[in-house]
Amino acid sequence: MDFDYDDQNIFAKILRGEIPNRTVYENDYALAFEDIAPQAPVHVLVIPKGAYVSLDHFALEASADEQVGFMQAIAEVCKIADLKDGFRGISNTRAHGLQEVPHYHMHILGGRPLGPILVD
Ligand code: 5GP
């Protein structure tokens, strides 16, 4: 499968500093910032700094350092947001997942009971 990355996507612009964001945490490999349209009291997006379109692209092609750095960023977000009562990580992917922004991101949602995983 080809993973074509569009460097004009909104998260690429955030990474380049062309669009502001409310940063929660940053390390060498990942940036975490508040979602602009939060769906829960805590709604943070964690994105890799590398050019990956989706979770499967990242898992296949990111280096070990990038993958560890990304996971460590998620752990830091959970600490910063005090998600000891739990949370949900969601990574919408391509058409069936209703992915809107074609730069891999993990939604970290919490701060209240979140209900069933799928509603349609
Ligand atoms: P997706 O549907 O791709 O999984 O989610 C994309 C998310 O990005 C949505 O929850 C949306 O609110 C968020 N989003 C879109 N544009 C911006 C933006 O410019 N800034 C921030 N912080 N979040 C954005």
Coordinates of C-alpha atoms and ligand atoms in Angstrom, one line a residue:
M1 CA 0.0 0.0 0.0
D2 CA 1.2 3.5 -0.9
F3 CA 1.0 6.2 1.9
D4 CA 1.0 9.5 0.1
Y5 CA 1.6 12.4 2.5
D6 CA 0.1 15.8 1.8
D7 CA 2.3 18.4 3.5
Q8 CA -0.4 21.0 3.2
N9 CA -2.6 19.3 5.8
I10 CA -3.5 21.3 8.8
F11 CA -1.4 19.4 11.3
A12 CA 1.7 19.8 9.0
K13 CA 1.0 23.5 9.2
I14 CA 0.8 23.3 13.0
L15 CA 4.1 21.5 13.1
R16 CA 5.7 24.2 10.9
G17 CA 4.3 26.9 13.2
E18 CA 2.1 28.3 10.5
I19 CA -1.1 27.8 12.6
P20 CA -1.2 28.3 16.4
N21 CA -2.0 25.5 18.8
R22 CA -2.5 25.0 22.5
T23 CA 0.4 22.7 23.2
V24 CA 0.0 20.2 26.1
Y25 CA 3.4 18.4 25.7
E26 CA 6.2 18.2 23.2
N27 CA 9.3 16.0 22.8
D28 CA 11.7 15.3 19.9
Y29 CA 9.3 13.0 18.1
A30 CA 5.7 14.1 19.0
L31 CA 3.5 17.1 19.7
A32 CA 0.4 17.0 21.8
F33 CA -2.2 19.8 21.7
E34 CA -5.8 20.5 22.5
D35 CA -8.4 19.6 19.9
I36 CA -10.1 22.8 18.5
A37 CA -13.5 21.2 18.9
P38 CA -13.3 19.1 22.1
Q39 CA -15.7 16.2 22.5
A40 CA -14.9 15.6 26.2
P41 CA -13.5 17.6 29.1
V42 CA -10.0 16.3 28.0
H43 CA -9.5 16.1 24.3
V44 CA -5.9 16.1 23.3
L45 CA -4.4 15.2 19.9
V46 CA -1.0 13.5 19.9
I47 CA 0.8 13.6 16.5
P48 CA 4.2 12.4 15.4
K49 CA 6.6 15.1 14.0
G50 CA 7.4 12.9 11.0
A51 CA 5.3 12.8 7.8
Y52 CA 2.9 9.8 8.4
V53 CA -0.7 9.7 7.2
S54 CA -2.1 7.1 9.5
L55 CA -1.6 4.7 12.3
D56 CA -0.7 1.8 10.0
H57 CA 1.7 4.0 8.0
F58 CA 3.4 5.0 11.3
A59 CA 3.5 1.5 12.6
L60 CA 5.1 0.2 9.3
E61 CA 7.6 2.9 8.6
A62 CA 8.4 5.0 11.6
S63 CA 11.7 4.3 13.4
A64 CA 11.9 2.7 16.8
D65 CA 12.9 6.0 18.3
E66 CA 9.9 7.7 16.7
Q67 CA 7.5 5.0 17.9
V68 CA 8.8 5.1 21.5
G69 CA 8.9 8.9 21.5
F70 CA 5.3 9.0 20.4
M71 CA 4.1 6.5 23.0
Q72 CA 6.0 8.4 25.7
A73 CA 4.2 11.6 24.6
I74 CA 0.9 9.8 25.1
A75 CA 2.0 8.7 28.6
E76 CA 3.0 12.3 29.5
V77 CA -0.4 13.6 28.3
C78 CA -2.2 11.1 30.5
K79 CA -0.1 12.3 33.5
I80 CA -0.5 16.0 32.7
A81 CA -4.3 15.7 32.2
D82 CA -4.6 13.5 35.3
L83 CA -6.4 10.7 33.5
K84 CA -6.1 8.2 36.4
D85 CA -9.8 7.3 36.1
G86 CA -9.3 6.3 32.5
F87 CA -9.5 7.6 29.0
R88 CA -10.0 6.5 25.4
G89 CA -7.4 6.6 22.6
I90 CA -8.9 6.8 19.1
S91 CA -7.1 6.9 15.8
N92 CA -9.6 7.4 12.9
T93 CA -8.1 6.0 9.7
R94 CA -9.0 6.7 6.1
A95 CA -12.6 6.7 4.8
H96 CA -14.2 4.0 7.0
G97 CA -12.6 5.5 10.1
L98 CA -13.9 9.0 9.1
Q99 CA -10.3 10.5 9.2
E100 CA -10.5 14.2 8.4
V101 CA -6.9 15.2 8.8
P102 CA -4.4 13.1 6.8
H103 CA -1.5 13.3 9.4
Y104 CA -1.5 10.5 11.9
H105 CA -3.0 11.5 15.2
M106 CA -4.2 9.8 18.4
H107 CA -7.2 11.4 20.1
I108 CA -6.9 11.2 23.9
L109 CA -10.3 11.7 25.4
G110 CA -11.3 11.7 29.0
G111 CA -12.5 13.6 32.0
R112 CA -15.9 11.9 32.2
P113 CA -17.4 8.4 31.4
L114 CA -17.3 8.2 27.6
G115 CA -20.1 5.8 26.8
P116 CA -20.0 3.0 24.2
I117 CA -17.1 2.9 21.8
L118 CA -19.3 2.9 18.7
V119 CA -22.7 4.7 18.1
D120 CA -24.4 4.7 14.8
Ligands
5GP1 P1 -10.0 13.1 12.6 O1 -11.5 13.1 12.2 O2 -9.1 13.3 11.5 O3 -9.7 11.9 13.5 O4 -9.9 14.3 13.6 C1 -9.4 15.5 13.3 C2 -9.5 16.4 14.5 O5 -8.7 17.5 14.3 C3 -10.9 16.8 14.9 O6 -11.3 16.4 16.2 C4 -10.8 18.3 14.8 O7 -11.6 19.0 15.7 C5 -9.4 18.6 14.9 N1 -8.9 19.8 14.2 C6 -9.1 20.2 13.0 N2 -8.5 21.3 12.6 C7 -7.8 21.7 13.8 C8 -7.0 22.8 14.1 O8 -6.7 23.7 13.3 N3 -6.5 22.9 15.3 C9 -6.8 21.9 16.3 N4 -6.2 22.1 17.5 N5 -7.5 20.8 16.0 C10 -8.1 20.7 14.8

